[in-house]
Short mmCIF file of C-alpha atoms in Angstrom, two decimals:
data_model
loop_
_atom_site.label_atom_id
_atom_site.label_comp_id
_atom_site.label_asym_id
_atom_site.label_seq_id
_atom_site.Cartn_x
_atom_site.Cartn_y
_atom_site.Cartn_z
CA THR A 1 -21.45 -12.02 -15.89
CA LYS A 2 -22.16 -13.43 -12.35
CA PRO A 3 -24.48 -16.44 -11.87
CA ALA A 4 -26.51 -14.52 -9.09
CA GLU A 5 -29.61 -12.51 -8.93
CA LEU A 6 -29.63 -9.08 -10.81
CA ARG A 7 -32.26 -6.53 -10.62
CA LEU A 8 -32.71 -3.78 -13.53
CA GLY A 9 -33.78 -0.35 -12.35
CA MET A 10 -36.37 1.44 -13.97
CA PHE A 11 -35.59 1.99 -17.97
CA ALA A 12 -31.86 0.83 -17.37
CA LEU A 13 -31.03 -0.98 -20.47
CA ASP A 14 -32.78 2.11 -22.29
CA ARG A 15 -30.74 4.34 -20.43
CA MET A 16 -27.61 2.28 -21.46
CA ALA A 17 -28.62 2.10 -25.02
CA GLN A 18 -29.11 5.80 -25.40
CA VAL A 19 -25.55 6.17 -23.95
CA ILE A 20 -24.00 3.73 -26.63
CA ALA A 21 -25.98 5.72 -29.32
CA ASP A 22 -24.91 9.12 -27.82
CA SER A 23 -21.30 8.17 -27.03
CA GLY A 24 -20.63 6.04 -29.74
CA ALA A 25 -19.22 3.58 -27.28
CA GLY A 26 -18.53 -0.09 -28.14
CA LEU A 27 -19.21 -1.07 -24.52
CA VAL A 28 -21.04 0.66 -21.80
CA TYR A 29 -20.99 -0.47 -17.97
CA ALA A 30 -22.63 1.16 -14.82
CA ASP A 31 -22.64 2.13 -11.13
CA HIS A 32 -24.97 -0.11 -9.37
CA TYR A 33 -26.02 -1.41 -6.08
CA GLN A 34 -24.60 -4.73 -4.00
CA VAL A 35 -26.62 -6.41 -1.87
CA VAL A 36 -24.00 -8.41 0.95
CA GLY A 37 -26.07 -10.29 3.29
CA ASP A 38 -28.65 -7.98 4.75
CA GLU A 39 -27.14 -4.82 3.53
CA LYS A 40 -27.31 -2.58 0.26
CA LYS A 41 -24.37 -0.45 -0.50
CA ASN A 42 -23.31 1.49 -3.00
CA ASN A 43 -20.86 0.37 -5.70
CA PRO A 44 -19.41 3.30 -7.72
CA LEU A 45 -17.09 2.17 -10.68
CA ILE A 46 -14.06 3.99 -12.35
CA ALA A 47 -13.72 5.25 -15.59
CA TYR A 48 -12.01 2.84 -18.23
CA GLN A 49 -8.51 4.07 -19.66
CA LYS A 50 -6.29 2.92 -22.24
CA GLY A 51 -3.88 1.50 -19.29
CA SER A 52 -7.08 -0.44 -17.72
CA LEU A 53 -5.71 -3.61 -18.94
CA ARG A 54 -6.01 -5.38 -15.62
CA ASP A 55 -8.16 -8.77 -16.33
CA ASP A 56 -9.56 -7.98 -12.91
CA PHE A 57 -11.16 -4.28 -13.86
CA ASN A 58 -14.14 -4.18 -12.42
CA PHE A 59 -17.25 -3.23 -14.71
CA GLY A 60 -20.07 -4.58 -12.60
CA SER A 61 -21.90 -7.64 -13.86
CA LEU A 62 -23.97 -6.16 -16.58
CA LEU A 63 -22.35 -5.14 -19.87
CA LEU A 64 -23.91 -3.91 -22.80
CA TYR A 65 -22.09 -4.11 -26.23
CA LYS A 66 -22.93 -2.25 -29.50
CA SER A 67 -23.54 -5.39 -31.85
CA LEU A 68 -21.46 -3.91 -34.89
CA ASP A 69 -18.24 -3.48 -32.59
CA LEU A 70 -18.89 -7.00 -30.76
CA LYS A 71 -18.89 -8.78 -33.94
CA MET A 72 -15.73 -6.87 -35.25
CA ALA A 73 -14.18 -7.95 -32.21
CA VAL A 74 -15.20 -11.42 -32.46
CA SER A 75 -14.25 -11.51 -36.01
CA LYS A 76 -10.69 -10.84 -34.73
CA MET A 77 -10.41 -13.55 -31.97
CA ASP A 78 -8.06 -16.27 -33.47
CA ARG A 79 -7.26 -18.12 -30.27
CA GLU A 80 -9.46 -20.78 -28.26
CA TYR A 81 -9.60 -19.66 -24.67
CA LYS A 82 -10.83 -21.90 -21.38
CA PHE A 83 -10.66 -18.71 -18.98
CA ALA A 84 -9.57 -15.44 -20.92
CA GLY A 85 -12.66 -15.14 -23.56
CA ILE A 86 -14.11 -12.46 -22.11
CA TYR A 87 -11.19 -10.44 -21.38
CA ASP A 88 -9.95 -10.93 -24.97
CA LEU A 89 -13.12 -9.85 -26.22
CA ARG A 90 -13.28 -6.41 -24.42
CA LEU A 91 -9.75 -5.69 -25.43
CA LYS A 92 -10.61 -6.30 -28.90
CA VAL A 93 -13.69 -4.22 -28.55
CA SER A 94 -11.46 -1.39 -27.05
CA GLN A 95 -9.42 -1.13 -30.24
CA GLU A 96 -12.48 -0.46 -32.19
CA ALA A 97 -14.51 1.78 -29.75
CA ASP A 98 -14.34 3.56 -26.22
CA LEU A 99 -15.66 1.48 -23.23
CA VAL A 100 -17.98 3.98 -21.34
CA HIS A 101 -18.65 4.33 -17.67
CA ILE A 102 -22.14 5.39 -17.07
CA ASN A 103 -21.79 6.98 -13.49
CA GLU A 104 -25.59 6.28 -12.50
CA TYR A 105 -26.96 3.49 -10.40
CA LEU A 106 -28.83 1.37 -12.99
CA TYR A 107 -29.19 -2.14 -11.10
CA THR A 108 -28.76 -4.11 -7.94
CA GLU A 109 -26.72 -7.41 -7.86
CA ILE A 110 -25.78 -9.84 -4.88
CA GLU A 111 -22.26 -10.20 -3.85
CA TYR A 112 -20.87 -13.25 -2.68
CA ASP A 113 -17.21 -12.29 -2.47
CA THR A 114 -17.00 -10.42 0.83
CA ARG A 115 -13.07 -10.75 1.05
CA LYS A 116 -10.86 -7.70 2.15
CA SER A 117 -9.23 -5.95 -0.67
CA GLY A 118 -6.03 -6.98 1.26
CA GLU A 119 -6.85 -10.49 0.24
CA LYS A 120 -8.22 -10.05 -3.01
CA ILE A 121 -4.99 -8.24 -4.50
CA PHE A 122 -3.15 -11.77 -4.44
CA ASP A 123 -5.34 -13.75 -6.52
CA TYR A 124 -3.55 -13.46 -9.44
CA VAL A 125 -0.33 -14.70 -7.97
CA ASP A 126 -2.00 -17.55 -6.30
CA PRO A 127 -0.61 -20.98 -7.97
CA LYS A 128 -3.75 -22.56 -8.44
CA ASN A 129 -4.70 -19.64 -10.70
CA ARG A 130 -1.47 -20.15 -13.11
CA GLU A 131 -3.45 -21.55 -15.80
CA VAL A 132 -5.56 -18.75 -15.94
CA GLN A 133 -2.95 -16.02 -15.43
CA ARG A 134 -1.23 -17.69 -18.44
CA GLU A 135 -4.27 -17.16 -20.70
CA MET A 136 -4.63 -13.65 -19.74
CA GLU A 137 -0.97 -12.79 -20.60
CA LEU A 138 -1.37 -14.01 -24.05
CA ALA A 139 -4.39 -12.11 -24.50
CA CYS A 140 -2.76 -9.09 -23.31
CA THR A 141 0.41 -9.62 -25.25
CA ASP A 142 -1.77 -9.89 -28.36
CA HIS A 143 -3.74 -6.62 -27.52
CA LEU A 144 -0.18 -5.02 -26.96
CA LYS A 145 0.94 -6.16 -30.50
CA LYS A 146 -1.93 -4.89 -32.20
CA THR A 147 -1.79 -1.66 -30.51
CA GLY A 148 1.82 -0.68 -31.18
CA ALA A 149 2.90 -1.04 -27.44
CA TYR A 150 4.48 -4.47 -27.40
CA LEU A 151 8.38 -4.61 -26.27
CA THR A 152 10.62 -7.20 -28.21
CA PRO A 153 13.12 -8.41 -25.48
CA ASP A 154 15.94 -6.07 -26.39
CA PHE A 155 17.62 -4.52 -23.35
CA LYS A 156 20.20 -1.82 -22.66
CA ASN A 157 23.20 -2.67 -21.29
CA VAL A 158 24.15 -1.61 -17.54
CA GLU A 159 27.68 -0.12 -17.16
CA PHE A 160 28.23 -0.59 -13.43
CA GLY A 161 31.71 0.27 -13.31
CA LYS A 162 31.15 3.95 -14.62
CA SER A 163 29.96 5.10 -11.14
CA ASP A 164 31.82 5.71 -7.93
CA PHE A 165 30.18 5.33 -4.61
CA GLU A 166 31.50 5.13 -0.99
CA TYR A 167 28.95 2.41 -0.18
CA GLU A 168 27.95 -0.56 -2.50
CA ALA A 169 24.22 -0.82 -1.12
CA SER A 170 22.10 1.55 0.91
CA VAL A 171 18.86 -0.07 2.45
CA ILE A 172 16.16 2.48 2.31
CA ILE A 173 13.66 2.81 4.85
CA PRO A 174 10.70 5.55 4.69
CA VAL A 175 8.68 5.62 7.96
CA ARG A 176 6.12 7.44 9.51
CA ASN A 177 4.22 6.16 12.79
CA ARG A 178 5.72 2.44 13.13
CA ILE A 179 7.07 2.30 16.73
CA ARG A 180 5.80 -1.16 17.00
CA THR A 181 7.73 -2.42 13.95
CA ILE A 182 10.54 -0.21 13.12
CA GLY A 183 12.94 -1.74 15.56
CA ASP A 184 12.37 -5.13 13.60
CA ALA A 185 13.26 -3.50 10.36
CA ILE A 186 16.38 -1.74 11.30
CA LYS A 187 17.69 -4.83 13.38
CA SER A 188 17.03 -6.95 10.23
CA ALA A 189 19.03 -4.45 8.18
CA LEU A 190 21.94 -4.31 10.27
CA GLU A 191 22.23 -7.95 10.65
CA GLN A 192 23.04 -8.63 6.98
CA LYS A 193 26.39 -10.20 6.18
CA THR A 194 28.05 -8.99 3.10
CA SER A 195 31.36 -8.81 1.13
CA PHE A 196 30.87 -5.13 0.72
CA LYS A 197 30.28 -2.19 2.40
CA PHE A 198 26.47 -0.96 3.22
CA ASN A 199 24.40 1.39 5.32
CA ILE A 200 21.09 2.03 6.29
CA ILE A 201 19.12 5.38 5.38
CA VAL A 202 16.04 6.07 7.36
CA ILE A 203 13.84 8.44 6.41
CA ASP A 204 11.68 9.57 9.35
CA ASN A 205 8.59 11.45 7.76
CA TYR A 206 7.63 13.43 11.22
CA SER A 207 6.43 10.28 13.16
CA THR A 208 4.42 11.61 16.26
CA ASP A 209 4.28 8.09 17.99
CA GLY A 210 7.51 7.72 19.24
CA THR A 211 9.05 5.89 16.16
CA THR A 212 11.84 8.85 16.23
CA GLN A 213 13.14 7.90 19.75
CA GLU A 214 12.94 4.26 18.47
CA ILE A 215 14.95 5.00 15.81
CA ARG A 216 17.57 6.77 17.69
CA LYS A 217 18.33 3.78 19.96
CA PHE A 218 20.30 2.48 16.71
CA ALA A 219 22.37 5.82 16.60
CA SER A 220 25.48 4.20 17.85
CA ASP A 221 26.09 2.39 14.72
CA SER A 222 27.52 4.56 12.10
CA ARG A 223 25.79 2.43 9.23
CA LEU A 224 22.69 3.99 10.41
CA VAL A 225 21.83 7.52 8.58
CA HIS A 226 18.64 9.00 10.14
CA ILE A 227 16.95 11.70 8.12
CA ILE A 228 13.97 13.92 9.25
CA PRO A 229 13.14 15.86 5.77
CA ASP A 230 12.81 19.59 5.68
CA ASN A 231 9.72 19.10 3.58
CA LYS A 232 6.70 18.04 5.20
CA GLU A 233 4.77 17.15 2.19
CA LEU A 234 6.28 13.86 1.20
CA GLY A 235 4.91 10.83 0.70
CA ILE A 236 6.84 7.27 0.69
CA GLY A 237 8.15 8.01 -3.03
CA GLY A 238 9.15 11.46 -1.75
CA CYS A 239 11.08 9.91 1.18
CA TRP A 240 12.84 7.24 -1.39
CA ASN A 241 13.82 10.43 -3.59
CA LEU A 242 15.50 12.07 -0.47
CA GLY A 243 17.11 8.75 0.76
CA VAL A 244 18.54 7.96 -2.77
CA HIS A 245 19.61 11.57 -3.27
CA HIS A 246 21.61 11.57 -0.16
CA PRO A 247 25.22 12.12 -0.60
CA LYS A 248 25.86 8.58 1.34
CA CYS A 249 23.55 6.33 -0.65
CA GLY A 250 24.88 3.41 -2.11
CA LYS A 251 25.37 2.14 -5.92
CA PHE A 252 22.42 0.33 -5.19
CA ALA A 253 19.16 1.18 -3.25
CA VAL A 254 17.35 -1.57 -1.83
CA GLN A 255 13.76 -1.64 -0.32
CA LEU A 256 13.06 -2.45 3.16
CA ASP A 257 9.63 -0.98 4.31
CA SER A 258 9.27 -0.20 7.89
CA ASP A 259 6.88 -2.82 8.95
CA ASP A 260 8.69 -5.85 7.13
CA VAL A 261 12.00 -7.66 7.82
CA TYR A 262 14.66 -9.47 5.78
CA ALA A 263 14.09 -13.12 5.72
CA HIS A 264 17.64 -13.91 6.72
CA GLU A 265 21.18 -12.28 6.69
CA LYS A 266 22.11 -12.98 3.05
CA THR A 267 19.55 -11.18 1.50
CA LEU A 268 21.25 -8.00 0.82
CA GLN A 269 24.19 -9.88 -0.42
CA LYS A 270 22.08 -12.12 -2.82
CA ILE A 271 20.26 -8.98 -4.34
CA VAL A 272 23.56 -7.36 -5.16
CA ASP A 273 24.93 -10.33 -6.73
CA ALA A 274 22.09 -10.61 -8.70
CA PHE A 275 22.53 -7.21 -10.38
CA TYR A 276 25.97 -8.19 -11.64
CA GLU A 277 24.95 -11.94 -12.58
CA GLN A 278 21.89 -10.73 -14.58
CA ASN A 279 23.07 -7.15 -15.77
CA CYS A 280 20.03 -5.53 -14.72
CA ALA A 281 19.14 -1.96 -13.46
CA MET A 282 16.40 -3.42 -11.13
CA VAL A 283 16.07 -6.59 -9.25
CA VAL A 284 12.83 -8.01 -7.56
CA GLY A 285 12.90 -10.64 -4.98
CA THR A 286 10.35 -13.28 -3.60
CA TYR A 287 8.61 -12.53 -0.39
CA MET A 288 6.48 -14.46 2.18
CA LEU A 289 3.25 -13.16 3.63
CA THR A 290 3.00 -13.39 7.35
CA GLY A 291 0.87 -12.07 10.28
CA PHE A 292 2.29 -9.56 12.83
CA ASP A 293 4.03 -12.34 14.57
CA MET A 294 5.96 -13.09 11.22
CA LYS A 295 4.24 -16.57 11.09
CA MET A 296 3.12 -17.43 7.46
CA ILE A 297 -0.24 -16.70 6.15
CA PRO A 298 -2.34 -17.62 3.13
CA PRO A 299 -1.50 -17.50 0.22
CA GLY A 300 2.10 -17.79 1.50
CA ILE A 301 5.20 -17.34 -0.65
CA ILE A 302 4.73 -14.79 -3.33
CA ASP A 303 7.32 -15.40 -6.05
CA HIS A 304 5.85 -13.82 -9.12
CA LYS A 305 6.74 -16.97 -11.03
CA GLU A 306 4.39 -15.28 -13.82
CA TRP A 307 7.27 -12.93 -14.97
CA THR A 308 9.54 -14.25 -17.78
CA PRO A 309 12.70 -12.73 -19.13
CA ASP A 310 11.23 -12.20 -22.64
CA ASN A 311 7.63 -11.24 -21.72
CA GLY A 312 7.58 -9.87 -18.23
CA ARG A 313 7.92 -6.39 -19.41
CA ASN A 314 4.75 -6.65 -21.45
CA ASN A 315 3.07 -8.38 -18.70
CA ALA A 316 3.78 -5.96 -16.14
CA ILE A 317 1.26 -3.48 -17.98
CA ARG A 318 -1.65 -6.28 -17.05
CA ILE A 319 -0.85 -7.20 -13.38
CA ASN A 320 -0.79 -5.23 -10.40
CA GLY A 321 2.45 -5.53 -9.05
CA LEU A 322 5.89 -7.00 -9.40
CA GLY A 323 6.75 -8.18 -6.20
CA ALA A 324 9.42 -7.60 -3.33
CA PRO A 325 12.05 -6.74 -2.34
CA ARG A 326 12.78 -4.21 -5.03
CA ALA A 327 15.99 -2.72 -5.68
CA PHE A 328 17.58 -0.11 -8.21
CA TYR A 329 20.70 0.79 -9.51
CA THR A 330 21.01 4.26 -7.96
CA PRO A 331 22.34 5.99 -10.94
CA ILE A 332 19.45 5.46 -13.06
CA LEU A 333 16.90 5.79 -10.13
CA ARG A 334 18.21 9.10 -9.37
CA ASN A 335 17.77 10.23 -13.22
CA ILE A 336 14.14 8.65 -13.35
CA LYS A 337 13.02 9.73 -9.75
CA VAL A 338 10.23 8.34 -7.55
CA PRO A 339 6.49 9.67 -7.98
CA ASN A 340 5.85 11.24 -4.62
CA THR A 341 2.78 9.28 -3.59
CA SER A 342 2.28 6.49 -0.71
CA TYR A 343 0.80 3.99 -3.05
CA GLY A 344 1.82 2.78 -6.74
CA GLU A 345 5.19 4.49 -6.90
CA ASP A 346 6.98 1.18 -6.73
CA TYR A 347 4.93 -0.22 -9.66
CA ALA A 348 5.34 3.05 -11.87
CA LEU A 349 9.12 2.56 -11.42
CA GLY A 350 8.99 -1.03 -12.09
CA LEU A 351 7.23 -0.16 -15.60
CA TYR A 352 9.74 2.53 -16.21
CA PHE A 353 12.55 0.48 -15.59
CA SER A 354 11.26 -2.54 -17.85
CA ARG A 355 10.90 -0.29 -20.50
CA GLU A 356 14.55 -0.14 -21.38
CA TYR A 357 16.11 -2.46 -18.97
CA GLN A 358 16.01 -5.89 -17.84
CA ILE A 359 14.57 -6.67 -14.47
CA GLY A 360 16.62 -9.42 -12.56
CA ARG A 361 14.18 -11.93 -10.49
CA ILE A 362 15.30 -13.86 -7.42
CA TYR A 363 12.80 -16.76 -6.81
CA GLU A 364 13.99 -17.54 -3.06
CA VAL A 365 12.23 -15.96 0.08
CA LEU A 366 14.35 -12.78 0.70
CA TYR A 367 11.62 -10.86 2.70
CA LEU A 368 8.79 -11.23 5.13
CA CYS A 369 5.94 -8.97 4.34
CA ARG A 370 3.66 -8.43 7.49
CA ARG A 371 -0.09 -8.10 6.75
CA TRP A 372 -1.89 -6.14 9.57
CA ASP A 373 -4.47 -3.61 10.08
CA ASP A 374 -2.26 -0.50 9.42
CA ASN A 375 -0.90 -1.74 6.02
CA SER A 376 -1.58 0.54 3.42
CA ASP A 377 -3.89 -1.87 1.42
CA ALA A 378 -5.25 -4.31 4.08
CA SER A 379 -8.99 -3.19 4.02
CA LEU A 380 -9.84 -0.50 1.80
CA ASP A 381 -13.16 1.12 1.46
CA ILE A 382 -14.61 1.50 -2.22
CA VAL A 383 -13.78 5.08 -2.33
CA ARG A 384 -9.96 4.64 -1.39
CA LEU A 385 -9.98 0.99 -3.72
CA ASN A 386 -11.28 2.92 -6.68
CA ALA A 387 -8.92 5.89 -6.21
CA HIS A 388 -5.78 3.19 -6.05
CA ASN A 389 -6.93 1.50 -9.06
CA THR A 390 -7.69 4.72 -11.01
CA TYR A 391 -3.90 5.73 -10.50
CA LYS A 392 -2.54 2.52 -11.19
CA ASP A 393 -4.56 2.69 -14.40
CA ARG A 394 -3.16 6.32 -15.15
CA ILE A 395 0.39 4.74 -14.60
CA ARG A 396 -0.30 2.15 -17.24
CA THR A 397 -2.00 4.41 -19.68
CA TRP A 398 1.08 6.59 -19.55
CA GLU A 399 3.52 3.83 -19.91
CA LEU A 400 1.55 2.74 -22.82
CA GLU A 401 1.69 5.82 -24.59
CA ALA A 402 5.34 6.19 -24.04
CA ARG A 403 6.02 2.81 -25.31
CA ILE A 404 4.20 3.21 -28.13
CA ALA A 405 6.11 6.54 -29.17
CA LEU A 406 9.05 4.39 -28.52
CA ASN A 407 8.06 2.05 -31.01
CA ARG A 408 7.33 4.56 -33.46
CA LYS A 409 10.88 5.96 -33.44
#
């Protein structure tokens, strides 16, 4: 699938054909070597799951299909695609048979895309790729309908008046070792101008670099709640749970990462207004990518305009994120709870919330997202990248199974 040199290992095709015959797979793909410049690297892949619906799932450049399953899939293809043909084909093959990963190094390919992982992850929200993404969404939505996982645009009503909170909103900031940025984050939260009462809950996860002392500089402001957990095994998600279940947490829990800032003093007001105006249980805003100096860097504004009220909950199964900042109606979040991980926990919540509730959107910049060396996804090696992708695919698999079960009811 790449217009570059590919060198087959000894008996590589024989081995792939053998695995197809032994496993009954409709498609097999294999680990391989990549040549980048003068360096030859191992490129291990990951197993395909039911939830591996990303159109950028890495199969490598060599795929071997069983002809019978290929022909069956092609017979079901009823739409012309300019960009999504191969994606549609493998989805339809997966409806007939397994897609099997051979964890053996069977060939060598040349790799020209040498960008860092933190740059590649934004390709799907780049405006120039919007036509491509629209086709991918159509193919994925068709697949969800064929497999019983598609959700119609019917949502539960959110009754905000049933809950009584001292604070209307709480800004939740989990932090560990962010002495260079935590002050900026807290200051941007305290500077919010609102028509309601709010506070900031900082969960300080055993920082060792002076972050704790930096937080204490704001202790004179009664709106700041500084928590050091008793539990020493908390990831970002676990810190969120601690903050959300705190008795001083407000009706709405609003995200602020410890190395980011709100774009202006009206961010919090706009988010809370959106809950009531759109009757939603979760709100996602728009952010701008910046460098450490908070000056815009490519691709700039990330607005996730691929989201639509009718089909966003289905397309969310295909894409790798929903945007930021994220905010939640606290009673529902307390019931769901956040996975205790430090990657993908926000995406898991988005899928879970969208299963039953509408997600509100704000398409103006509310948030400045700094990209720097300490970001969790700035530059990942292949082992960590595979682990992240495996986890998100697993989240999608669980969500697909839950949605199929929901439809069966």
